[in-house]
Every structure is written in structure tokens, then in C-alpha cells.
Amino acid sequence: QMDTNTLVREIHHRLKNNLQTIVSLINLHLPHVKDDKAIEILKDVQGSITALSFVYEQMHHFEQGLKIDVDTHVDRLISYLRKLYRGQISNINIKTNIEKSVSLDIDTAIPCTLLINELISNSIKHAFPDSRQGIIHINLQKKNDDYFLSVQDDGVGIPQNWTQQKGFGMLLMNALADNLGGELMMNSNQGTQFSINFSEIRRSPINAKNSNS
């Protein structure tokens, strides 16, 4: 009989495999899609699902509790996005400054890594038109019990009222920020910077003895 940790790791492994199967199915359909907007949407979905699968893959291999190493995760995510957006990213340099000691439990890791994926993808797609050269900086630091995340590019910038628009990308990023218990801030003075302060999400443990009370 499996102990609890082994069972949880097996569940994460199966979740990762199922997510990767979905990504493979999208890959099979992409060559047959002719509409540019539809291709962009499918690539966005691919990126989000892959970011999520990386979380579960790390959970499967991590021995000391349900934690992920954010630095390792972001490195893998960047490598994947370079392949996914290879036609748009050749002139873009992505730099990271992620505190080595930062590891997050699954409840915080999922919205955090999905938000990082969305922010990087947004910069790749919109900040550097016409093969413009540029840099994307990803910064994540721990300050006491809080975290500061920023993704900044030196691209063309976006209008200040862009956050007022109700596009799916902005709605998703704000929803992920809400999940982290923070507010996504934007600065577009020199390029574009999105930043958020957040704390690790604390879930109340389930007490089986009191579950019926």
C-alpha cells in the first residue's frame, strides 16, 4: 500500500502526463490552422498548460514536501517559450534575477508561474514589433514573509489605459494576481513593467475528525 507522499507524487506524475498529452494534441492541430488569431490563442493555451505541467513535474521529483524551486522552473519555462515563439524571440534577450532560496508550495506556485508565463509571453508578442531587439528582465525576491515579482521589458511600451481594456490576457493576469492576494501594477514609462507583491498562500489543513462537525 502506498504511503501518502508516494500517492501524491504519483497523482502529480499522472497530471503532468495528461497535461502534456493535451499539449501534444494541440501540436497536431496547429499545422492545419490557417487563422493567425486562432494560432496565437492556441500557442497561449499551450504555454499555460506547459507551465502548469512543469509545476507538477517538479512536484513529482521533489523529495522534501510539495515545493517547487522557482529559479529552475523559470529557466525551463524560458527554454520552452523560446521554442514556442521562435519566430518572434530571436532578437530578445531574457534575463532572470530570481533569489536562489525561493521555493513555493503548490497553492502559490501555480498562480505565480502561470502569471510569469503570461507576462513573458505578453512581452514577447507585443513589446518588440518588426524584429526589434530588446531585453526582458524577470525579478523575484523574498522580503521577510513576502515576495516581489516583476517582469520588465525595454520595448515600445503600452498605453496607460491598456489595463482598462477587457481583453482576455489582462483579465487572466488580474485573476492570477487576485489568486496570489496581490494587485498587479503597471509602469510604462520606459518600456513596460508589471509587478506584484504577494505572500505565500496558506491553506487550512483538513481535520478529518472535525470534518463532520
Coordinates of C-alpha atoms in Angstrom, one line a residue:
Q1 CA 0.0 0.0 0.0
M2 CA 1.3 3.4 -1.0
D3 CA 2.1 6.0 1.7
T4 CA 0.6 9.4 1.4
N5 CA 3.7 11.1 -0.1
T6 CA 4.1 8.4 -2.7
L7 CA 0.5 8.6 -3.7
V8 CA 0.6 12.4 -4.0
R9 CA 3.7 12.2 -6.2
E10 CA 2.0 9.6 -8.4
I11 CA -1.0 11.8 -8.8
H12 CA 1.2 14.7 -9.8
H13 CA 3.0 12.5 -12.3
R14 CA -0.2 11.5 -13.9
L15 CA -1.5 15.1 -14.0
K16 CA 1.8 16.1 -15.7
N17 CA 1.4 13.3 -18.3
N18 CA -2.2 14.3 -19.0
L19 CA -1.3 17.9 -19.5
Q20 CA 1.5 17.0 -21.9
T21 CA -1.0 14.9 -23.8
I22 CA -3.2 18.0 -24.3
V23 CA -0.1 20.0 -25.5
S24 CA 0.7 17.2 -28.0
L25 CA -2.9 17.2 -29.3
I26 CA -2.7 21.0 -29.9
N27 CA 0.6 20.5 -31.7
L28 CA -1.1 18.0 -34.0
H29 CA -3.8 20.5 -34.9
L30 CA -1.6 23.7 -35.2
P31 CA -0.3 22.9 -38.7
H32 CA -3.9 22.7 -40.0
V33 CA -5.0 26.1 -38.5
K34 CA -4.9 28.9 -41.0
D35 CA -6.2 31.8 -39.0
D36 CA -3.4 33.8 -37.3
K37 CA -5.5 34.8 -34.3
A38 CA -6.5 31.2 -33.7
I39 CA -2.9 30.2 -33.9
E40 CA -1.9 32.8 -31.3
I41 CA -4.7 31.7 -29.0
L42 CA -3.6 28.0 -29.3
K43 CA 0.0 29.0 -28.6
D44 CA -1.1 30.9 -25.5
V45 CA -3.0 27.9 -24.3
Q46 CA 0.0 25.7 -25.0
G47 CA 2.2 27.9 -22.9
S48 CA -0.1 28.0 -19.9
I49 CA -0.6 24.2 -19.9
T50 CA 3.1 23.6 -20.3
A51 CA 3.9 26.0 -17.4
L52 CA 1.4 24.0 -15.3
S53 CA 2.8 20.7 -16.3
F54 CA 6.3 21.9 -15.2
V55 CA 4.9 22.6 -11.8
Y56 CA 3.5 19.0 -11.4
E57 CA 6.7 17.5 -12.8
Q58 CA 8.8 19.3 -10.2
M59 CA 6.4 18.2 -7.5
H60 CA 6.8 14.6 -8.6
H61 CA 10.6 14.7 -8.3
F62 CA 10.8 16.9 -5.2
E63 CA 11.5 14.8 -2.1
Q64 CA 11.0 17.4 0.7
G65 CA 7.4 18.3 0.6
L66 CA 5.2 19.9 -2.0
K67 CA 7.5 22.7 -3.1
I68 CA 8.9 23.9 -6.4
D69 CA 12.2 25.7 -7.0
V70 CA 11.1 28.8 -8.9
D71 CA 14.5 29.6 -10.4
T72 CA 14.7 26.1 -12.0
H73 CA 11.1 26.3 -13.1
V74 CA 11.5 29.7 -14.8
D75 CA 14.7 28.6 -16.6
R76 CA 12.7 25.6 -18.1
L77 CA 9.8 27.9 -18.9
I78 CA 12.0 30.3 -20.8
S79 CA 13.6 27.5 -22.8
Y80 CA 10.1 26.3 -23.8
L81 CA 8.9 29.7 -24.7
R82 CA 11.9 30.2 -27.0
K83 CA 10.8 27.2 -28.9
L84 CA 7.1 28.1 -28.9
Y85 CA 7.7 31.7 -30.1
R86 CA 10.9 31.0 -32.0
G87 CA 9.8 33.3 -34.9
Q88 CA 9.3 36.2 -32.6
I89 CA 12.1 35.8 -30.0
S90 CA 15.3 35.6 -31.9
N91 CA 16.3 39.2 -31.1
I92 CA 15.1 39.2 -27.5
N93 CA 17.4 38.6 -24.5
I94 CA 15.7 37.3 -21.4
K95 CA 17.5 37.9 -18.1
T96 CA 16.5 36.5 -14.7
N97 CA 17.2 37.6 -11.2
I98 CA 15.5 35.1 -9.0
E99 CA 16.6 34.6 -5.4
K100 CA 18.0 31.1 -5.3
S101 CA 16.3 30.2 -2.0
V102 CA 12.8 30.9 -3.2
S103 CA 10.6 27.8 -3.3
L104 CA 6.8 27.9 -3.3
D105 CA 4.2 25.3 -2.3
I106 CA 1.8 24.2 -5.0
D107 CA -1.1 26.6 -4.0
T108 CA 1.2 29.6 -4.5
A109 CA 3.4 28.1 -7.3
I110 CA 0.5 27.5 -9.7
P111 CA -0.8 31.1 -10.0
C112 CA 2.7 32.6 -9.7
T113 CA 4.2 30.5 -12.5
L114 CA 1.1 31.0 -14.7
L115 CA 1.4 34.7 -14.2
I116 CA 5.1 34.7 -15.0
N117 CA 4.3 32.8 -18.2
E118 CA 1.6 35.3 -19.2
L119 CA 3.8 38.3 -18.6
I120 CA 6.8 36.9 -20.5
S121 CA 4.5 35.8 -23.4
N122 CA 2.9 39.2 -23.5
S123 CA 6.3 41.0 -23.8
I124 CA 7.4 38.6 -26.5
K125 CA 4.3 39.1 -28.6
H126 CA 3.8 42.9 -28.1
A127 CA 6.9 44.7 -26.9
F128 CA 9.2 44.2 -29.9
P129 CA 7.4 44.6 -33.2
D130 CA 9.2 44.2 -36.5
S131 CA 12.0 42.1 -35.0
R132 CA 13.1 44.9 -32.7
Q133 CA 15.9 44.0 -30.4
G134 CA 15.2 44.1 -26.7
I135 CA 15.5 42.7 -23.2
I136 CA 13.0 41.1 -20.8
H137 CA 14.0 41.2 -17.1
I138 CA 12.4 38.8 -14.6
N139 CA 12.9 39.5 -11.0
L140 CA 11.6 37.6 -8.0
Q141 CA 12.9 38.4 -4.5
K142 CA 11.8 37.3 -1.0
K143 CA 11.4 40.1 1.6
N144 CA 10.7 38.7 5.1
D145 CA 7.5 36.7 4.5
D146 CA 6.5 38.4 1.3
Y147 CA 7.6 38.2 -2.3
F148 CA 8.2 40.8 -5.0
L149 CA 7.8 39.7 -8.6
S150 CA 8.4 42.0 -11.7
V151 CA 8.6 41.3 -15.4
Q152 CA 10.0 44.3 -17.3
D153 CA 10.9 44.9 -20.9
D154 CA 12.5 47.8 -22.8
G155 CA 10.1 47.5 -25.7
V156 CA 7.7 50.0 -27.3
G157 CA 5.6 50.4 -24.2
I158 CA 1.8 50.3 -24.0
P159 CA -0.8 53.0 -23.4
Q160 CA -1.6 53.8 -19.7
N161 CA -5.3 52.9 -20.3
W162 CA -4.3 49.4 -21.6
T163 CA -5.2 47.9 -18.2
Q164 CA -8.7 49.3 -18.6
Q165 CA -9.3 47.1 -21.6
K166 CA -11.1 43.9 -21.1
G167 CA -9.0 41.6 -23.2
F168 CA -8.7 38.0 -22.1
G169 CA -4.9 38.4 -21.4
M170 CA -5.4 41.2 -19.0
L171 CA -8.4 39.5 -17.3
L172 CA -6.3 36.4 -16.8
M173 CA -3.3 38.2 -15.4
N174 CA -5.6 40.1 -12.9
A175 CA -7.3 36.9 -11.9
L176 CA -3.9 35.2 -11.2
A177 CA -2.8 38.3 -9.2
D178 CA -6.1 38.0 -7.2
N179 CA -5.3 34.4 -6.6
L180 CA -2.0 35.4 -5.1
G181 CA -3.7 38.0 -2.9
G182 CA -1.9 40.9 -4.6
E183 CA -2.6 43.7 -7.1
L184 CA -0.8 43.7 -10.5
M185 CA 0.8 47.1 -11.0
M186 CA 1.9 48.5 -14.4
N187 CA 4.5 51.1 -15.2
S188 CA 5.0 52.1 -18.9
N189 CA 7.5 55.0 -18.6
Q190 CA 10.4 53.1 -20.2
G191 CA 9.2 50.0 -21.9
T192 CA 6.7 48.1 -19.7
Q193 CA 6.9 46.7 -16.2
F194 CA 4.4 44.6 -14.4
S195 CA 4.9 44.0 -10.7
I196 CA 3.2 42.4 -7.7
N197 CA 3.8 41.9 -4.0
F198 CA 2.3 38.8 -2.6
S199 CA 2.6 36.3 0.3
E200 CA 2.5 32.6 0.2
I201 CA -1.0 31.2 0.2
R202 CA -1.8 29.4 3.4
R203 CA -4.4 26.6 3.2
S204 CA -6.0 25.4 6.4
P205 CA -5.3 21.7 6.9
I206 CA -8.2 19.4 6.6
N207 CA -9.0 17.8 10.0
A208 CA -10.8 14.6 9.4
K209 CA -12.0 14.4 13.0
N210 CA -13.8 17.7 12.7
S211 CA -15.0 17.3 9.1
N212 CA -18.5 16.4 10.2
S213 CA -18.8 19.0 12.9

